[in-house]
Tab-separated table of C-alpha atoms in Angstrom:
chain	number	residue	atom	x	y	z
N	82	LEU	CA	89.354	-9.184	-108.201
N	83	ARG	CA	88.874	-6.075	-106.069
N	84	ALA	CA	86.429	-4.745	-108.634
N	85	ILE	CA	84.497	-8.028	-108.589
N	86	LEU	CA	84.360	-8.031	-104.774
N	87	ALA	CA	83.174	-4.417	-104.718
N	88	THR	CA	80.449	-5.213	-107.232
N	89	ALA	CA	79.349	-8.220	-105.154
N	90	VAL	CA	79.194	-6.092	-101.983
N	91	LEU	CA	77.101	-3.432	-103.744
N	92	ALA	CA	74.783	-6.058	-105.196
N	93	THR	CA	74.303	-7.656	-101.775
N	94	ALA	CA	73.552	-4.274	-100.235
N	95	GLY	CA	71.057	-3.564	-103.003
N	96	ILE	CA	69.281	-6.862	-102.449
N	97	ALA	CA	69.101	-6.206	-98.706
N	98	GLY	CA	67.813	-2.679	-99.278
N	99	HIS	CA	65.185	-3.958	-101.691
N	100	ALA	CA	64.079	-6.632	-99.231
N	101	GLU	CA	63.831	-4.018	-96.485
N	102	ALA	CA	61.754	-1.729	-98.716
N	103	ALA	CA	59.420	-4.564	-99.639
N	104	ALA	CA	58.759	-5.578	-96.022
N	105	PRO	CA	54.995	-5.389	-95.395
N	106	THR	CA	53.641	-2.609	-93.182
N	107	GLU	CA	52.194	-3.821	-89.884
N	108	ALA	CA	48.543	-2.743	-89.855
N	109	VAL	CA	47.066	-1.005	-86.800
N	110	LEU	CA	43.393	-1.857	-86.270
N	111	ARG	CA	40.950	0.940	-85.503
N	112	ASP	CA	39.104	0.868	-82.176
N	113	LYS	CA	35.768	1.111	-84.010
N	114	ALA	CA	35.026	0.582	-87.685
N	115	ILE	CA	32.308	2.892	-89.059
N	116	VAL	CA	31.601	3.116	-92.793
N	117	SER	CA	29.320	5.442	-94.718
N	118	GLY	CA	29.403	3.907	-98.206
N	119	ASP	CA	28.492	0.595	-99.798
N	120	ALA	CA	31.965	-0.936	-99.341
N	121	VAL	CA	34.323	-1.689	-96.436
N	122	THR	CA	37.916	-0.705	-97.244
N	123	LEU	CA	41.264	-1.165	-95.527
N	124	GLY	CA	41.125	2.506	-94.533
N	125	ASP	CA	37.886	1.834	-92.669
N	126	LEU	CA	39.588	-0.924	-90.640
N	127	PHE	CA	43.197	0.246	-90.209
N	128	ILE	CA	44.617	3.569	-89.073
N	129	ASN	CA	47.768	3.386	-91.201
N	130	ALA	CA	46.399	2.005	-94.481
N	131	GLY	CA	48.029	4.878	-96.372
N	132	ASN	CA	47.921	4.471	-100.141
N	133	GLN	CA	45.998	1.227	-99.709
N	134	ALA	CA	43.155	2.886	-97.798
N	135	SER	CA	40.726	2.436	-100.711
N	136	ALA	CA	41.484	-1.285	-101.159
N	137	LEU	CA	38.235	-3.269	-100.971
N	138	VAL	CA	37.646	-5.715	-98.112
N	139	SER	CA	33.933	-6.544	-98.350
N	140	ARG	CA	30.480	-5.142	-99.003
N	141	ALA	CA	29.149	-2.870	-96.250
N	142	PRO	CA	25.978	-3.662	-94.283
N	143	ALA	CA	22.780	-1.681	-94.889
N	144	PRO	CA	22.641	1.831	-93.349
N	145	GLY	CA	22.082	1.679	-89.611
N	146	GLU	CA	23.056	-2.005	-89.527
N	147	ARG	CA	26.222	-3.843	-88.461
N	148	ALA	CA	28.089	-6.798	-89.897
N	149	ALA	CA	30.817	-9.204	-88.753
N	150	ILE	CA	33.712	-9.770	-91.171
N	151	ASN	CA	35.765	-12.917	-90.725
N	152	ALA	CA	39.219	-12.060	-89.346
N	153	VAL	CA	40.932	-14.461	-91.751
N	154	HIS	CA	39.346	-12.606	-94.667
N	155	VAL	CA	40.634	-9.306	-93.258
N	156	THR	CA	44.133	-10.772	-92.878
N	157	ASN	CA	44.151	-11.965	-96.486
N	158	ALA	CA	42.876	-8.614	-97.783
N	159	ALA	CA	45.614	-6.785	-95.881
N	160	ARG	CA	48.303	-9.169	-97.152
N	161	ALA	CA	47.136	-8.722	-100.743
N	162	ALA	CA	47.645	-4.969	-100.325
N	163	GLY	CA	51.170	-5.400	-98.926
N	164	MET	CA	50.190	-5.012	-95.262
N	165	LEU	CA	50.612	-7.370	-92.326
N	166	TRP	CA	47.955	-7.690	-89.645
N	167	PRO	CA	49.277	-10.080	-86.989
N	168	ASN	CA	45.917	-10.175	-85.110
N	169	ASN	CA	47.664	-10.495	-81.772
N	170	GLU	CA	44.300	-10.196	-79.997
N	171	ARG	CA	43.104	-13.355	-81.780
N	172	TYR	CA	39.901	-11.783	-83.054
N	173	THR	CA	37.623	-14.157	-84.942
N	174	HIS	CA	35.522	-11.376	-86.518
N	175	ILE	CA	35.702	-7.616	-87.000
N	176	ILE	CA	32.460	-5.709	-86.352
N	177	VAL	CA	31.650	-2.977	-88.879
N	178	ASN	CA	28.904	-0.401	-88.338
N	179	ARG	CA	27.260	1.414	-91.263
N	180	ASP	CA	26.426	5.057	-90.692
N	181	GLY	CA	23.174	6.409	-92.101
N	182	THR	CA	20.464	9.060	-91.955
N	183	PRO	CA	17.518	8.082	-89.728
N	184	VAL	CA	13.988	8.276	-91.073
N	185	PRO	CA	11.822	10.404	-88.720
N	186	ALA	CA	9.057	8.468	-86.959
N	187	ASP	CA	6.485	11.044	-88.133
N	188	MET	CA	7.419	10.298	-91.750
N	189	VAL	CA	6.662	6.609	-91.192
N	190	LEU	CA	3.210	7.440	-89.762
N	191	ASP	CA	2.433	9.948	-92.521
N	192	THR	CA	3.461	7.498	-95.245
N	193	LEU	CA	1.226	4.779	-93.796
N	194	ALA	CA	-1.685	7.211	-93.449
N	195	ASN	CA	-1.276	8.441	-97.026
N	196	THR	CA	-1.108	4.862	-98.325
N	197	ILE	CA	-4.392	4.018	-96.590
N	198	ALA	CA	-6.031	7.264	-97.742
N	199	THR	CA	-5.040	6.566	-101.350
N	200	ALA	CA	-6.394	3.022	-101.196
N	201	GLN	CA	-9.673	4.210	-99.612
N	202	ALA	CA	-10.089	7.375	-101.699
N	203	ALA	CA	-13.190	6.103	-103.501
N	204	ASN	CA	-15.003	5.552	-100.191
N	205	THR	CA	-13.708	8.560	-98.242
N	206	PRO	CA	-14.924	12.200	-98.375
N	207	PHE	CA	-12.328	14.570	-99.812
N	208	ASP	CA	-11.935	16.478	-96.511
N	209	VAL	CA	-11.345	13.355	-94.410
N	210	SER	CA	-7.846	11.974	-93.777
N	211	TYR	CA	-6.380	9.188	-91.644
N	212	THR	CA	-4.370	9.249	-88.424
N	213	VAL	CA	-2.251	6.189	-87.677
N	214	THR	CA	-1.170	4.686	-84.363
N	215	LEU	CA	1.119	1.647	-84.099
N	216	ASP	CA	0.829	-1.326	-81.766
N	217	ALA	CA	4.553	-1.045	-80.926
N	218	ASP	CA	7.363	1.382	-81.668
N	219	PRO	CA	9.136	0.225	-84.836
N	220	ARG	CA	12.899	0.006	-85.197
N	221	THR	CA	14.376	3.149	-86.704
N	222	LEU	CA	14.795	2.991	-90.467
N	223	PHE	CA	17.914	4.429	-92.104
N	224	VAL	CA	18.862	5.584	-95.594
N	225	ALA	CA	22.388	6.000	-96.942
N	226	LYS	CA	24.296	9.018	-95.685
N	227	GLY	CA	23.579	12.041	-97.873
N	228	ASN	CA	20.239	10.699	-99.138
N	229	ALA	CA	16.880	12.200	-98.231
N	230	PRO	CA	14.804	10.058	-95.823
N	231	GLU	CA	12.123	8.003	-97.560
N	232	VAL	CA	9.773	5.183	-96.576
N	233	ILE	CA	8.459	2.501	-98.910
N	234	VAL	CA	5.352	0.474	-98.033
N	235	LYS	CA	5.956	-2.935	-99.603
N	236	ASP	CA	2.433	-4.231	-98.967
N	237	MET	CA	-0.502	-3.473	-96.667
N	238	SER	CA	-3.759	-5.060	-95.546
N	239	PHE	CA	-6.441	-2.749	-94.106
N	240	ASP	CA	-9.864	-3.457	-92.595
N	241	ALA	CA	-11.982	-0.330	-93.122
N	242	ARG	CA	-14.560	-1.415	-90.547
N	243	SER	CA	-12.180	-1.926	-87.599
N	244	GLY	CA	-9.394	0.351	-88.826
N	245	LEU	CA	-6.806	-2.369	-88.194
N	246	PHE	CA	-3.916	-2.736	-90.619
N	247	SER	CA	-0.626	-4.566	-91.064
N	248	ALA	CA	2.168	-3.629	-93.451
N	249	ARG	CA	5.786	-4.192	-94.396
N	250	ILE	CA	7.978	-1.108	-94.644
N	251	THR	CA	11.528	-0.455	-95.808
N	252	THR	CA	13.642	2.234	-97.504
N	253	PRO	CA	14.919	2.488	-101.099
N	254	THR	CA	18.503	1.788	-99.982
N	255	ARG	CA	20.049	-1.385	-101.365
N	256	GLY	CA	20.045	-4.171	-98.792
N	257	ALA	CA	17.763	-2.306	-96.376
N	258	SER	CA	15.897	-4.586	-93.988
N	259	ILE	CA	12.126	-5.018	-94.252
N	260	GLN	CA	10.099	-4.462	-91.110
N	261	ARG	CA	6.589	-5.723	-90.384
N	262	ILE	CA	4.339	-3.420	-88.376
N	263	ALA	CA	0.690	-3.302	-87.324
N	264	GLY	CA	-1.661	-0.715	-85.904
N	265	ARG	CA	-4.931	1.166	-86.284
N	266	ALA	CA	-5.979	3.984	-88.608
N	267	LYS	CA	-8.774	6.408	-87.672
N	268	GLN	CA	-10.598	8.816	-89.948
N	269	THR	CA	-10.013	12.426	-88.932
N	270	ARG	CA	-10.880	15.837	-90.279
N	271	GLU	CA	-10.091	19.446	-89.392
N	272	ILE	CA	-12.751	21.411	-87.533
N	273	PRO	CA	-12.665	24.933	-86.091
N	274	VAL	CA	-12.544	25.332	-82.302
N	275	ALA	CA	-12.205	28.324	-80.022
N	276	ALA	CA	-8.555	29.428	-79.772
N	277	THR	CA	-9.314	31.573	-76.739
N	278	GLY	CA	-12.182	32.086	-74.340
N	279	ILE	CA	-15.042	33.782	-76.197
N	280	ALA	CA	-17.829	35.615	-74.371
N	281	ARG	CA	-21.464	35.439	-75.336
N	282	GLY	CA	-22.298	38.005	-78.007
N	283	GLU	CA	-18.714	38.552	-79.215
N	284	VAL	CA	-18.392	38.748	-82.985
N	285	LEU	CA	-16.087	35.938	-84.085
N	286	ARG	CA	-12.964	36.783	-86.053
N	287	GLU	CA	-10.712	34.230	-87.757
N	288	ASP	CA	-7.901	34.825	-85.248
N	289	MET	CA	-10.268	33.777	-82.429
N	290	LEU	CA	-10.534	30.285	-83.933
N	291	THR	CA	-8.077	27.532	-84.796
N	292	LEU	CA	-8.285	24.288	-86.752
N	293	VAL	CA	-7.661	20.954	-85.033
N	294	ASP	CA	-7.806	17.331	-86.212
N	295	MET	CA	-10.621	15.367	-84.614
N	296	GLU	CA	-11.665	11.777	-85.039
N	297	VAL	CA	-14.711	11.714	-87.318
N	298	SER	CA	-16.648	9.385	-85.011
N	299	ARG	CA	-16.320	11.931	-82.172
N	300	ILE	CA	-17.676	14.910	-84.109
N	301	ALA	CA	-21.224	15.569	-82.913
N	302	PRO	CA	-23.968	16.116	-85.503
N	303	GLY	CA	-24.434	19.785	-86.298
N	304	THR	CA	-20.824	20.759	-85.445
N	305	ALA	CA	-19.474	23.601	-87.584
N	306	LEU	CA	-16.936	22.144	-90.010
N	307	SER	CA	-15.389	25.291	-91.505
N	308	MET	CA	-14.232	28.765	-90.495
N	309	GLU	CA	-16.674	30.296	-92.980
N	310	GLU	CA	-19.635	29.007	-90.938
N	311	LEU	CA	-18.444	30.908	-87.847
N	312	VAL	CA	-16.571	34.090	-88.784
N	313	GLY	CA	-18.886	37.095	-88.347
N	314	MET	CA	-21.306	35.176	-86.123
N	315	THR	CA	-21.774	35.487	-82.350
N	316	PRO	CA	-22.207	32.621	-79.828
N	317	ARG	CA	-25.391	32.332	-77.838
N	318	THR	CA	-23.305	31.067	-74.893
N	319	ALA	CA	-19.657	31.546	-73.908
N	320	LEU	CA	-17.114	29.232	-75.576
N	321	ARG	CA	-14.192	27.554	-73.835
N	322	VAL	CA	-10.720	27.158	-75.351
N	323	GLY	CA	-10.630	24.112	-77.632
N	324	GLN	CA	-14.420	23.729	-77.672
N	325	PRO	CA	-16.021	22.666	-80.978
N	326	VAL	CA	-18.856	24.925	-82.029
N	327	ARG	CA	-22.344	23.794	-82.975
N	328	ALA	CA	-23.985	25.762	-85.740
N	329	LYS	CA	-27.254	26.071	-83.783
N	330	ASP	CA	-25.406	27.816	-80.935
N	331	MET	CA	-24.445	30.690	-83.279
N	332	ARG	CA	-26.479	33.616	-84.575
N	333	LEU	CA	-26.024	36.817	-86.526
N	334	PRO	CA	-24.872	39.805	-84.451
N	335	ILE	CA	-27.694	41.920	-83.073
N	336	ALA	CA	-27.513	45.491	-84.367
């Protein structure tokens, strides 16, 4: 009888110990949930997720975006992993922010300009390019953390006469939002201008000139379009800094 009672006491203690060990861990919610990958895990939401940190909760929003996850769904995901989230604050949703790498604004402009130049290549001189201005500042685009920034032009309409265009842009990241933008594209080309004040009769060297982009419609007829037209020549009149040079205002140096 004593042996039976001792066995019963040990068995009861074992059951109690097992029940205590199996008690779910109370989850502690993070102040701010920020994810960098494609999935939201318990470790992204709770400080003490421990071995269950990689347990999946939901798909993450696109880079640079945010999403609201239903609190009931979070509670069920935690319970399935052996954790207890009492939600004492009575949250209805948990906000998750997706980290990402921003796409530089200059890259957006360059991509649009290159897209227009490619489409208009048959009607554009080889030394002419396009400069783009937008009607309004676009929202910043993001790509997934660790990926190189990239812009994709989904479609574009361009009026060569007015220079007006509209387009939809996005990034190659899965789920990335598509943004509609509009603006104007102007034809530009590089021309040499005086990099410093140049006196009449000075023999021009290459380091006395610099190349700048100028709108094609603003380039006066007869303006020198290359360094080769100017180097070794002398101006008939003094040149100011940044002044385009007309070929007729140049002559060979007088020996």
